[in-house]
Amino acid sequence: MSDESALVQLEKVSKVYRMGDVEVHALRHISLSIPRGDFLAIMGASGSGKSTLMNIMGCLDRPTSGHYLLAGRDISALGSGELAEVRNRTLGFVFQNFNLLARTSALENVELPLLYASVSARARHSRATEALQRVGLGDRLHHHPNQMSGGQQQRVAIARALVTSPQIILADEPTGNLDSRTSVEIMSLFQELGRSGITVALVTHEPDIAQFASRVLVMRDGRIVADQRQTPREAIVTAASPEEEEGEGQ
Ligand code: ADP
Ligand code: MG
């Protein structure tokens, strides 16, 4: 059954990796619908298929069988040019390791996705500045990653995901490298983006993080074994002590 209003729609999606004679069934007949405005946490043990699912939702990989509709368009029917365009217009990515370019300012890191979208230098600069202001880094535009804390680096990465005005943000363990207070800060930011209408799907193995989402999916052996809505806990950022602020840099 197809749901026209869903932003993400997977229909019996399977993914099989072939390694020599061995087949790894990373996803088994996954059907999943993510309506606009969902804040979804994907949980499950290591190897259960979470990253494979995110990669397929992010059009970074194709299903072995089944269908994937993103914003109503069947991804399997698109050529690589069209696919890149849909991806650039619809999706933003955030990773556990931030994936920022070193020796490059926050501003330049955030401008990067716009470079590929052939946006003028002036517009790149103003849009990247705006995105960094939105994540609370308006005063760190010219800092390099090694001059920022882990939490600040993840904010830059979120600004980079936001700068193309995506409809959905896909984040694979975005708090995996952060301490618990900083993790709550990042979840608070995601909740804020959710309130502004952006759909969020994130992978986490921490129940403490999943409680900030409005829907929790649990995967096991390539299958969805639970899918529940919940009242999200509000991520409240507590003030850091001055020592913590200073000592956080890494
Ligand atoms: P998770 O993110 O939940 O830890 P993954 O989606 O990364 O799980 O992996 C699911 C299964 O698919 C695992 O058994 C993993 O070893 C396998 N797998 C993932 N990526 C590849 C790949 N590129 N080639 C072969 N096997 C893979
Ligand atoms: Mg993974």
PDB file of C-alpha atoms and ligand atoms in Angstrom:
ATOM      1  CA  MET A   1       0.000   0.000   0.000  1.00  0.00           C
ATOM      2  CA  SER A   2       1.478   3.314  -1.000  1.00  0.00           C
ATOM      3  CA  ASP A   3       1.112   6.456   1.055  1.00  0.00           C
ATOM      4  CA  GLU A   4       1.337   9.489  -1.236  1.00  0.00           C
ATOM      5  CA  SER A   5       1.911  11.952   1.576  1.00  0.00           C
ATOM      6  CA  ALA A   6       4.929  10.114   3.040  1.00  0.00           C
ATOM      7  CA  LEU A   7       8.308  11.724   2.497  1.00  0.00           C
ATOM      8  CA  VAL A   8      10.085   8.377   2.699  1.00  0.00           C
ATOM      9  CA  GLN A   9       8.364   5.200   1.543  1.00  0.00           C
ATOM     10  CA  LEU A  10      10.090   1.817   1.471  1.00  0.00           C
ATOM     11  CA  GLU A  11       8.227  -1.133   0.032  1.00  0.00           C
ATOM     12  CA  LYS A  12       9.644  -4.589   0.740  1.00  0.00           C
ATOM     13  CA  VAL A  13      13.193  -3.333   0.474  1.00  0.00           C
ATOM     14  CA  SER A  14      15.935  -5.934   0.747  1.00  0.00           C
ATOM     15  CA  LYS A  15      19.671  -5.460   0.581  1.00  0.00           C
ATOM     16  CA  VAL A  16      22.023  -8.362   0.013  1.00  0.00           C
ATOM     17  CA  TYR A  17      25.782  -7.886   0.041  1.00  0.00           C
ATOM     18  CA  ARG A  18      27.683 -10.540  -1.842  1.00  0.00           C
ATOM     19  CA  MET A  19      31.197 -11.221  -0.652  1.00  0.00           C
ATOM     20  CA  GLY A  20      32.632 -14.008  -2.758  1.00  0.00           C
ATOM     21  CA  ASP A  21      30.379 -16.991  -2.087  1.00  0.00           C
ATOM     22  CA  VAL A  22      28.853 -15.486   1.015  1.00  0.00           C
ATOM     23  CA  GLU A  23      25.604 -13.506   0.998  1.00  0.00           C
ATOM     24  CA  VAL A  24      24.896 -11.054   3.787  1.00  0.00           C
ATOM     25  CA  HIS A  25      21.225 -10.171   4.118  1.00  0.00           C
ATOM     26  CA  ALA A  26      21.586  -6.682   5.578  1.00  0.00           C
ATOM     27  CA  LEU A  27      17.904  -5.762   5.071  1.00  0.00           C
ATOM     28  CA  ARG A  28      15.013  -8.215   4.726  1.00  0.00           C
ATOM     29  CA  HIS A  29      11.761  -6.979   3.201  1.00  0.00           C
ATOM     30  CA  ILE A  30      11.639  -3.665   5.007  1.00  0.00           C
ATOM     31  CA  SER A  31       8.441  -1.680   4.571  1.00  0.00           C
ATOM     32  CA  LEU A  32       8.530   1.728   6.191  1.00  0.00           C
ATOM     33  CA  SER A  33       6.704   4.987   5.769  1.00  0.00           C
ATOM     34  CA  ILE A  34       8.008   8.248   7.221  1.00  0.00           C
ATOM     35  CA  PRO A  35       5.495  11.078   7.016  1.00  0.00           C
ATOM     36  CA  ARG A  36       6.699  14.663   6.887  1.00  0.00           C
ATOM     37  CA  GLY A  37       7.439  16.033  10.338  1.00  0.00           C
ATOM     38  CA  ASP A  38       8.408  12.712  11.930  1.00  0.00           C
ATOM     39  CA  PHE A  39      11.349  12.630  14.325  1.00  0.00           C
ATOM     40  CA  LEU A  40      12.460   9.037  14.053  1.00  0.00           C
ATOM     41  CA  ALA A  41      15.111   7.221  16.082  1.00  0.00           C
ATOM     42  CA  ILE A  42      16.417   3.940  14.654  1.00  0.00           C
ATOM     43  CA  MET A  43      17.842   1.567  17.231  1.00  0.00           C
ATOM     44  CA  GLY A  44      19.264  -1.947  17.161  1.00  0.00           C
ATOM     45  CA  ALA A  45      22.413  -3.915  17.872  1.00  0.00           C
ATOM     46  CA  SER A  46      25.553  -3.515  15.801  1.00  0.00           C
ATOM     47  CA  GLY A  47      25.123  -5.275  12.454  1.00  0.00           C
ATOM     48  CA  SER A  48      21.314  -5.144  12.528  1.00  0.00           C
ATOM     49  CA  GLY A  49      21.162  -3.048   9.338  1.00  0.00           C
ATOM     50  CA  LYS A  50      20.746   0.517  10.624  1.00  0.00           C
ATOM     51  CA  SER A  51      23.436   2.104   8.462  1.00  0.00           C
ATOM     52  CA  THR A  52      22.357   0.114   5.412  1.00  0.00           C
ATOM     53  CA  LEU A  53      18.825   1.437   5.891  1.00  0.00           C
ATOM     54  CA  MET A  54      20.120   5.014   6.245  1.00  0.00           C
ATOM     55  CA  ASN A  55      22.284   4.637   3.138  1.00  0.00           C
ATOM     56  CA  ILE A  56      19.299   3.493   1.122  1.00  0.00           C
ATOM     57  CA  MET A  57      17.084   6.279   2.480  1.00  0.00           C
ATOM     58  CA  GLY A  58      19.892   8.706   1.614  1.00  0.00           C
ATOM     59  CA  CYS A  59      20.177   7.343  -1.945  1.00  0.00           C
ATOM     60  CA  LEU A  60      23.805   6.479  -1.279  1.00  0.00           C
ATOM     61  CA  ASP A  61      23.024   2.862  -2.043  1.00  0.00           C
ATOM     62  CA  ARG A  62      20.289   1.050  -3.974  1.00  0.00           C
ATOM     63  CA  PRO A  63      18.067  -1.781  -2.733  1.00  0.00           C
ATOM     64  CA  THR A  64      18.714  -5.271  -4.122  1.00  0.00           C
ATOM     65  CA  SER A  65      14.933  -5.627  -4.422  1.00  0.00           C
ATOM     66  CA  GLY A  66      11.852  -3.654  -3.469  1.00  0.00           C
ATOM     67  CA  HIS A  67      10.973  -0.017  -4.056  1.00  0.00           C
ATOM     68  CA  TYR A  68      12.048   3.254  -2.562  1.00  0.00           C
ATOM     69  CA  LEU A  69       9.975   6.388  -3.048  1.00  0.00           C
ATOM     70  CA  LEU A  70      11.474   9.659  -1.860  1.00  0.00           C
ATOM     71  CA  ALA A  71       9.097  12.622  -1.860  1.00  0.00           C
ATOM     72  CA  GLY A  72       6.821  10.545  -4.077  1.00  0.00           C
ATOM     73  CA  ARG A  73       9.463   9.683  -6.702  1.00  0.00           C
ATOM     74  CA  ASP A  74      10.581   6.136  -7.371  1.00  0.00           C
ATOM     75  CA  ILE A  75      14.334   6.307  -6.894  1.00  0.00           C
ATOM     76  CA  SER A  76      15.025   3.140  -8.893  1.00  0.00           C
ATOM     77  CA  ALA A  77      13.639   4.851 -12.004  1.00  0.00           C
ATOM     78  CA  LEU A  78      16.077   7.785 -11.840  1.00  0.00           C
ATOM     79  CA  GLY A  79      19.369   8.121 -13.682  1.00  0.00           C
ATOM     80  CA  SER A  80      22.459   9.220 -11.782  1.00  0.00           C
ATOM     81  CA  GLY A  81      22.061  12.902 -12.721  1.00  0.00           C
ATOM     82  CA  GLU A  82      18.447  13.065 -11.597  1.00  0.00           C
ATOM     83  CA  LEU A  83      19.292  11.091  -8.498  1.00  0.00           C
ATOM     84  CA  ALA A  84      22.026  13.569  -7.513  1.00  0.00           C
ATOM     85  CA  GLU A  85      19.565  16.405  -8.002  1.00  0.00           C
ATOM     86  CA  VAL A  86      16.835  14.803  -5.865  1.00  0.00           C
ATOM     87  CA  ARG A  87      19.439  14.031  -3.217  1.00  0.00           C
ATOM     88  CA  ASN A  88      20.749  17.619  -3.165  1.00  0.00           C
ATOM     89  CA  ARG A  89      17.286  19.114  -2.974  1.00  0.00           C
ATOM     90  CA  THR A  90      15.773  16.746  -0.418  1.00  0.00           C
ATOM     91  CA  LEU A  91      18.403  15.313   1.897  1.00  0.00           C
ATOM     92  CA  GLY A  92      20.903  16.490   4.476  1.00  0.00           C
ATOM     93  CA  PHE A  93      23.457  14.158   6.089  1.00  0.00           C
ATOM     94  CA  VAL A  94      25.092  14.186   9.503  1.00  0.00           C
ATOM     95  CA  PHE A  95      27.710  11.630  10.570  1.00  0.00           C
ATOM     96  CA  GLN A  96      29.200  10.365  13.802  1.00  0.00           C
ATOM     97  CA  ASN A  97      32.675  11.700  12.954  1.00  0.00           C
ATOM     98  CA  PHE A  98      31.413  15.075  11.720  1.00  0.00           C
ATOM     99  CA  ASN A  99      33.301  14.603   8.400  1.00  0.00           C
ATOM    100  CA  LEU A 100      34.488  18.211   8.268  1.00  0.00           C
ATOM    101  CA  LEU A 101      37.431  19.294   6.167  1.00  0.00           C
ATOM    102  CA  ALA A 102      40.369  20.110   8.440  1.00  0.00           C
ATOM    103  CA  ARG A 103      42.261  23.391   7.936  1.00  0.00           C
ATOM    104  CA  THR A 104      39.077  24.816   6.446  1.00  0.00           C
ATOM    105  CA  SER A 105      36.889  27.327   8.253  1.00  0.00           C
ATOM    106  CA  ALA A 106      33.405  26.549   9.510  1.00  0.00           C
ATOM    107  CA  LEU A 107      32.048  28.935   6.874  1.00  0.00           C
ATOM    108  CA  GLU A 108      33.874  27.205   4.013  1.00  0.00           C
ATOM    109  CA  ASN A 109      32.802  23.768   5.256  1.00  0.00           C
ATOM    110  CA  VAL A 110      29.164  24.869   5.225  1.00  0.00           C
ATOM    111  CA  GLU A 111      29.491  26.560   1.830  1.00  0.00           C
ATOM    112  CA  LEU A 112      30.746  23.344   0.256  1.00  0.00           C
ATOM    113  CA  PRO A 113      27.398  21.700  -0.661  1.00  0.00           C
ATOM    114  CA  LEU A 114      26.409  24.925  -2.424  1.00  0.00           C
ATOM    115  CA  LEU A 115      29.525  24.830  -4.558  1.00  0.00           C
ATOM    116  CA  TYR A 116      28.135  21.747  -6.290  1.00  0.00           C
ATOM    117  CA  ALA A 117      24.749  23.414  -6.642  1.00  0.00           C
ATOM    118  CA  SER A 118      26.333  26.301  -8.605  1.00  0.00           C
ATOM    119  CA  VAL A 119      25.223  29.062  -6.248  1.00  0.00           C
ATOM    120  CA  SER A 120      27.032  32.436  -6.545  1.00  0.00           C
ATOM    121  CA  ALA A 121      29.869  33.181  -4.110  1.00  0.00           C
ATOM    122  CA  ARG A 122      27.882  35.965  -2.471  1.00  0.00           C
ATOM    123  CA  ALA A 123      24.806  33.772  -1.952  1.00  0.00           C
ATOM    124  CA  ARG A 124      26.989  30.915  -0.677  1.00  0.00           C
ATOM    125  CA  HIS A 125      28.502  33.217   1.890  1.00  0.00           C
ATOM    126  CA  SER A 126      25.186  34.575   3.144  1.00  0.00           C
ATOM    127  CA  ARG A 127      23.404  31.219   3.203  1.00  0.00           C
ATOM    128  CA  ALA A 128      26.289  29.511   5.029  1.00  0.00           C
ATOM    129  CA  THR A 129      26.444  32.377   7.537  1.00  0.00           C
ATOM    130  CA  GLU A 130      22.705  32.046   8.124  1.00  0.00           C
ATOM    131  CA  ALA A 131      22.966  28.260   8.627  1.00  0.00           C
ATOM    132  CA  LEU A 132      25.780  28.709  11.142  1.00  0.00           C
ATOM    133  CA  GLN A 133      23.775  31.357  12.995  1.00  0.00           C
ATOM    134  CA  ARG A 134      20.850  28.949  13.116  1.00  0.00           C
ATOM    135  CA  VAL A 135      22.959  26.353  14.953  1.00  0.00           C
ATOM    136  CA  GLY A 136      24.328  28.970  17.350  1.00  0.00           C
ATOM    137  CA  LEU A 137      27.755  29.416  15.749  1.00  0.00           C
ATOM    138  CA  GLY A 138      27.386  32.923  14.355  1.00  0.00           C
ATOM    139  CA  ASP A 139      30.510  33.876  16.327  1.00  0.00           C
ATOM    140  CA  ARG A 140      32.628  30.962  15.061  1.00  0.00           C
ATOM    141  CA  LEU A 141      32.484  31.456  11.282  1.00  0.00           C
ATOM    142  CA  HIS A 142      36.238  31.518  10.790  1.00  0.00           C
ATOM    143  CA  HIS A 143      37.240  28.865  13.297  1.00  0.00           C
ATOM    144  CA  HIS A 144      38.740  25.653  11.977  1.00  0.00           C
ATOM    145  CA  PRO A 145      37.511  22.241  13.213  1.00  0.00           C
ATOM    146  CA  ASN A 146      40.575  21.756  15.457  1.00  0.00           C
ATOM    147  CA  GLN A 147      39.724  25.053  17.179  1.00  0.00           C
ATOM    148  CA  MET A 148      36.251  23.820  18.123  1.00  0.00           C
ATOM    149  CA  SER A 149      34.806  21.345  20.625  1.00  0.00           C
ATOM    150  CA  GLY A 150      33.174  18.122  19.413  1.00  0.00           C
ATOM    151  CA  GLY A 151      29.726  19.599  19.968  1.00  0.00           C
ATOM    152  CA  GLN A 152      30.621  22.697  17.954  1.00  0.00           C
ATOM    153  CA  GLN A 153      32.026  20.566  15.136  1.00  0.00           C
ATOM    154  CA  GLN A 154      28.779  18.596  15.021  1.00  0.00           C
ATOM    155  CA  ARG A 155      26.878  21.900  14.863  1.00  0.00           C
ATOM    156  CA  VAL A 156      28.970  22.906  11.852  1.00  0.00           C
ATOM    157  CA  ALA A 157      28.102  19.556  10.263  1.00  0.00           C
ATOM    158  CA  ILE A 158      24.402  20.177  10.960  1.00  0.00           C
ATOM    159  CA  ALA A 159      24.690  23.654   9.416  1.00  0.00           C
ATOM    160  CA  ARG A 160      26.289  22.034   6.370  1.00  0.00           C
ATOM    161  CA  ALA A 161      23.332  19.641   6.167  1.00  0.00           C
ATOM    162  CA  LEU A 162      20.872  22.539   6.515  1.00  0.00           C
ATOM    163  CA  VAL A 163      22.379  24.937   4.023  1.00  0.00           C
ATOM    164  CA  THR A 164      20.683  23.300   1.037  1.00  0.00           C
ATOM    165  CA  SER A 165      17.254  23.552   2.770  1.00  0.00           C
ATOM    166  CA  PRO A 166      16.634  19.787   2.902  1.00  0.00           C
ATOM    167  CA  GLN A 167      13.268  18.233   3.720  1.00  0.00           C
ATOM    168  CA  ILE A 168      14.810  15.441   5.772  1.00  0.00           C
ATOM    169  CA  ILE A 169      17.998  15.160   7.804  1.00  0.00           C
ATOM    170  CA  LEU A 170      19.550  11.704   8.070  1.00  0.00           C
ATOM    171  CA  ALA A 171      21.990  11.329  10.932  1.00  0.00           C
ATOM    172  CA  ASP A 172      23.967   8.123  11.615  1.00  0.00           C
ATOM    173  CA  GLU A 173      24.922   8.067  15.325  1.00  0.00           C
ATOM    174  CA  PRO A 174      25.315  11.871  15.481  1.00  0.00           C
ATOM    175  CA  THR A 175      25.992  11.809  19.226  1.00  0.00           C
ATOM    176  CA  GLY A 176      28.218   8.715  19.175  1.00  0.00           C
ATOM    177  CA  ASN A 177      31.392  10.759  19.774  1.00  0.00           C
ATOM    178  CA  LEU A 178      29.933  13.282  22.209  1.00  0.00           C
ATOM    179  CA  ASP A 179      29.618  13.391  25.998  1.00  0.00           C
ATOM    180  CA  SER A 180      26.116  13.197  27.427  1.00  0.00           C
ATOM    181  CA  ARG A 181      25.578  16.914  28.043  1.00  0.00           C
ATOM    182  CA  THR A 182      26.724  17.797  24.519  1.00  0.00           C
ATOM    183  CA  SER A 183      24.526  14.993  23.147  1.00  0.00           C
ATOM    184  CA  VAL A 184      21.479  16.606  24.754  1.00  0.00           C
ATOM    185  CA  GLU A 185      22.482  19.922  23.155  1.00  0.00           C
ATOM    186  CA  ILE A 186      22.593  18.298  19.747  1.00  0.00           C
ATOM    187  CA  MET A 187      19.235  16.570  20.352  1.00  0.00           C
ATOM    188  CA  SER A 188      17.765  19.903  21.397  1.00  0.00           C
ATOM    189  CA  LEU A 189      18.939  21.340  18.085  1.00  0.00           C
ATOM    190  CA  PHE A 190      17.344  18.445  16.163  1.00  0.00           C
ATOM    191  CA  GLN A 191      14.096  18.985  18.087  1.00  0.00           C
ATOM    192  CA  GLU A 192      14.203  22.660  17.116  1.00  0.00           C
ATOM    193  CA  LEU A 193      14.680  21.709  13.450  1.00  0.00           C
ATOM    194  CA  GLY A 194      11.759  19.301  13.832  1.00  0.00           C
ATOM    195  CA  ARG A 195       9.544  22.107  15.113  1.00  0.00           C
ATOM    196  CA  SER A 196      10.495  24.171  12.063  1.00  0.00           C
ATOM    197  CA  GLY A 197       9.100  21.396   9.841  1.00  0.00           C
ATOM    198  CA  ILE A 198      12.208  19.382   8.979  1.00  0.00           C
ATOM    199  CA  THR A 199      11.834  15.606   9.143  1.00  0.00           C
ATOM    200  CA  VAL A 200      14.613  13.930  11.127  1.00  0.00           C
ATOM    201  CA  ALA A 201      15.754  10.288  11.096  1.00  0.00           C
ATOM    202  CA  LEU A 202      18.673   9.359  13.286  1.00  0.00           C
ATOM    203  CA  VAL A 203      20.448   6.183  14.272  1.00  0.00           C
ATOM    204  CA  THR A 204      21.434   5.688  17.878  1.00  0.00           C
ATOM    205  CA  HIS A 205      22.124   2.732  20.135  1.00  0.00           C
ATOM    206  CA  GLU A 206      21.439   4.784  23.264  1.00  0.00           C
ATOM    207  CA  PRO A 207      17.915   4.660  24.755  1.00  0.00           C
ATOM    208  CA  ASP A 208      18.692   7.996  26.464  1.00  0.00           C
ATOM    209  CA  ILE A 209      18.997   9.597  23.033  1.00  0.00           C
ATOM    210  CA  ALA A 210      16.011   7.796  21.480  1.00  0.00           C
ATOM    211  CA  GLN A 211      13.670   9.222  24.132  1.00  0.00           C
ATOM    212  CA  PHE A 212      13.973  12.654  22.465  1.00  0.00           C
ATOM    213  CA  ALA A 213      12.383  11.296  19.264  1.00  0.00           C
ATOM    214  CA  SER A 214       8.653  11.023  18.563  1.00  0.00           C
ATOM    215  CA  ARG A 215       8.940   7.564  17.017  1.00  0.00           C
ATOM    216  CA  VAL A 216      11.325   4.699  17.754  1.00  0.00           C
ATOM    217  CA  LEU A 217      12.140   1.889  15.365  1.00  0.00           C
ATOM    218  CA  VAL A 218      14.068  -1.168  16.517  1.00  0.00           C
ATOM    219  CA  MET A 219      15.957  -3.351  14.042  1.00  0.00           C
ATOM    220  CA  ARG A 220      17.207  -6.900  14.425  1.00  0.00           C
ATOM    221  CA  ASP A 221      18.896  -9.011  11.752  1.00  0.00           C
ATOM    222  CA  GLY A 222      17.759  -6.758   8.924  1.00  0.00           C
ATOM    223  CA  ARG A 223      14.156  -6.551  10.071  1.00  0.00           C
ATOM    224  CA  ILE A 224      12.079  -3.955  11.870  1.00  0.00           C
ATOM    225  CA  VAL A 225      10.987  -5.666  15.083  1.00  0.00           C
ATOM    226  CA  ALA A 226       9.349  -2.658  16.774  1.00  0.00           C
ATOM    227  CA  ASP A 227       7.956   0.663  15.594  1.00  0.00           C
ATOM    228  CA  GLN A 228       6.358   2.860  18.233  1.00  0.00           C
ATOM    229  CA  ARG A 229       5.255   6.441  18.649  1.00  0.00           C
ATOM    230  CA  GLN A 230       5.961   8.180  21.929  1.00  0.00           C
ATOM    231  CA  THR A 231       5.733  11.574  23.551  1.00  0.00           C
ATOM    232  CA  PRO A 232       9.260  12.879  23.107  1.00  0.00           C
ATOM    233  CA  ARG A 233      11.154  14.040  26.140  1.00  0.00           C
ATOM    234  CA  GLU A 234      12.147  17.663  25.758  1.00  0.00           C
ATOM    235  CA  ALA A 235      15.901  18.097  25.409  1.00  0.00           C
ATOM    236  CA  ILE A 236      16.749  20.772  27.953  1.00  0.00           C
ATOM    237  CA  VAL A 237      20.241  22.171  27.752  1.00  0.00           C
ATOM    238  CA  THR A 238      21.839  22.778  31.110  1.00  0.00           C
ATOM    239  CA  ALA A 239      24.450  25.505  31.448  1.00  0.00           C
ATOM    240  CA  ALA A 240      28.026  24.252  31.412  1.00  0.00           C
ATOM    241  CA  SER A 241      30.440  25.233  34.149  1.00  0.00           C
ATOM    242  CA  PRO A 242      33.213  27.578  32.869  1.00  0.00           C
ATOM    243  CA  GLU A 243      35.854  24.815  33.280  1.00  0.00           C
ATOM    244  CA  GLU A 244      33.811  22.466  31.164  1.00  0.00           C
ATOM    245  CA  GLU A 245      33.470  25.060  28.398  1.00  0.00           C
ATOM    246  CA  GLU A 246      37.246  25.565  28.361  1.00  0.00           C
ATOM    247  CA  GLY A 247      38.210  21.930  28.709  1.00  0.00           C
ATOM    248  CA  GLU A 248      35.840  20.598  26.086  1.00  0.00           C
ATOM    249  CA  GLY A 249      38.022  21.387  23.067  1.00  0.00           C
ATOM    250  CA  GLN A 250      39.608  18.383  21.394  1.00  0.00           C
TER     251      GLN A 250
HETATM  252  P1  ADP B   1      24.542  -1.432  11.708  1.00  0.00           P
HETATM  253  O1  ADP B   1      24.668  -0.044  11.150  1.00  0.00           O
HETATM  254  O2  ADP B   1      23.224  -1.702  12.354  1.00  0.00           O
HETATM  255  O3  ADP B   1      25.671  -1.770  12.609  1.00  0.00           O
HETATM  256  P2  ADP B   1      25.059  -2.275   8.975  1.00  0.00           P
HETATM  257  O4  ADP B   1      23.921  -1.772   8.184  1.00  0.00           O
HETATM  258  O5  ADP B   1      26.332  -1.512   8.894  1.00  0.00           O
HETATM  259  O6  ADP B   1      24.606  -2.472  10.491  1.00  0.00           O
HETATM  260  O7  ADP B   1      25.366  -3.768   8.541  1.00  0.00           O
HETATM  261  C1  ADP B   1      24.358  -4.775   8.406  1.00  0.00           C
HETATM  262  C2  ADP B   1      25.018  -6.069   7.926  1.00  0.00           C
HETATM  263  O8  ADP B   1      25.497  -5.895   6.602  1.00  0.00           O
HETATM  264  C3  ADP B   1      26.201  -6.481   8.759  1.00  0.00           C
HETATM  265  O9  ADP B   1      26.221  -7.889   8.841  1.00  0.00           O
HETATM  266  C4  ADP B   1      27.383  -5.968   7.967  1.00  0.00           C
HETATM  267  O10 ADP B   1      28.522  -6.748   8.208  1.00  0.00           O
HETATM  268  C5  ADP B   1      26.907  -6.112   6.545  1.00  0.00           C
HETATM  269  N1  ADP B   1      27.465  -5.081   5.636  1.00  0.00           N
HETATM  270  C6  ADP B   1      27.303  -3.735   5.742  1.00  0.00           C
HETATM  271  N2  ADP B   1      27.903  -3.080   4.742  1.00  0.00           N
HETATM  272  C7  ADP B   1      28.494  -4.045   3.970  1.00  0.00           C
HETATM  273  C8  ADP B   1      29.262  -4.023   2.757  1.00  0.00           C
HETATM  274  N3  ADP B   1      29.566  -2.874   2.134  1.00  0.00           N
HETATM  275  N4  ADP B   1      29.675  -5.211   2.259  1.00  0.00           N
HETATM  276  C9  ADP B   1      29.368  -6.375   2.880  1.00  0.00           C
HETATM  277  N5  ADP B   1      28.641  -6.471   4.002  1.00  0.00           N
HETATM  278  C10 ADP B   1      28.203  -5.333   4.551  1.00  0.00           C
HETATM  279 MG    MG B   2      26.049   1.514  11.590  1.00  0.00          MG
END
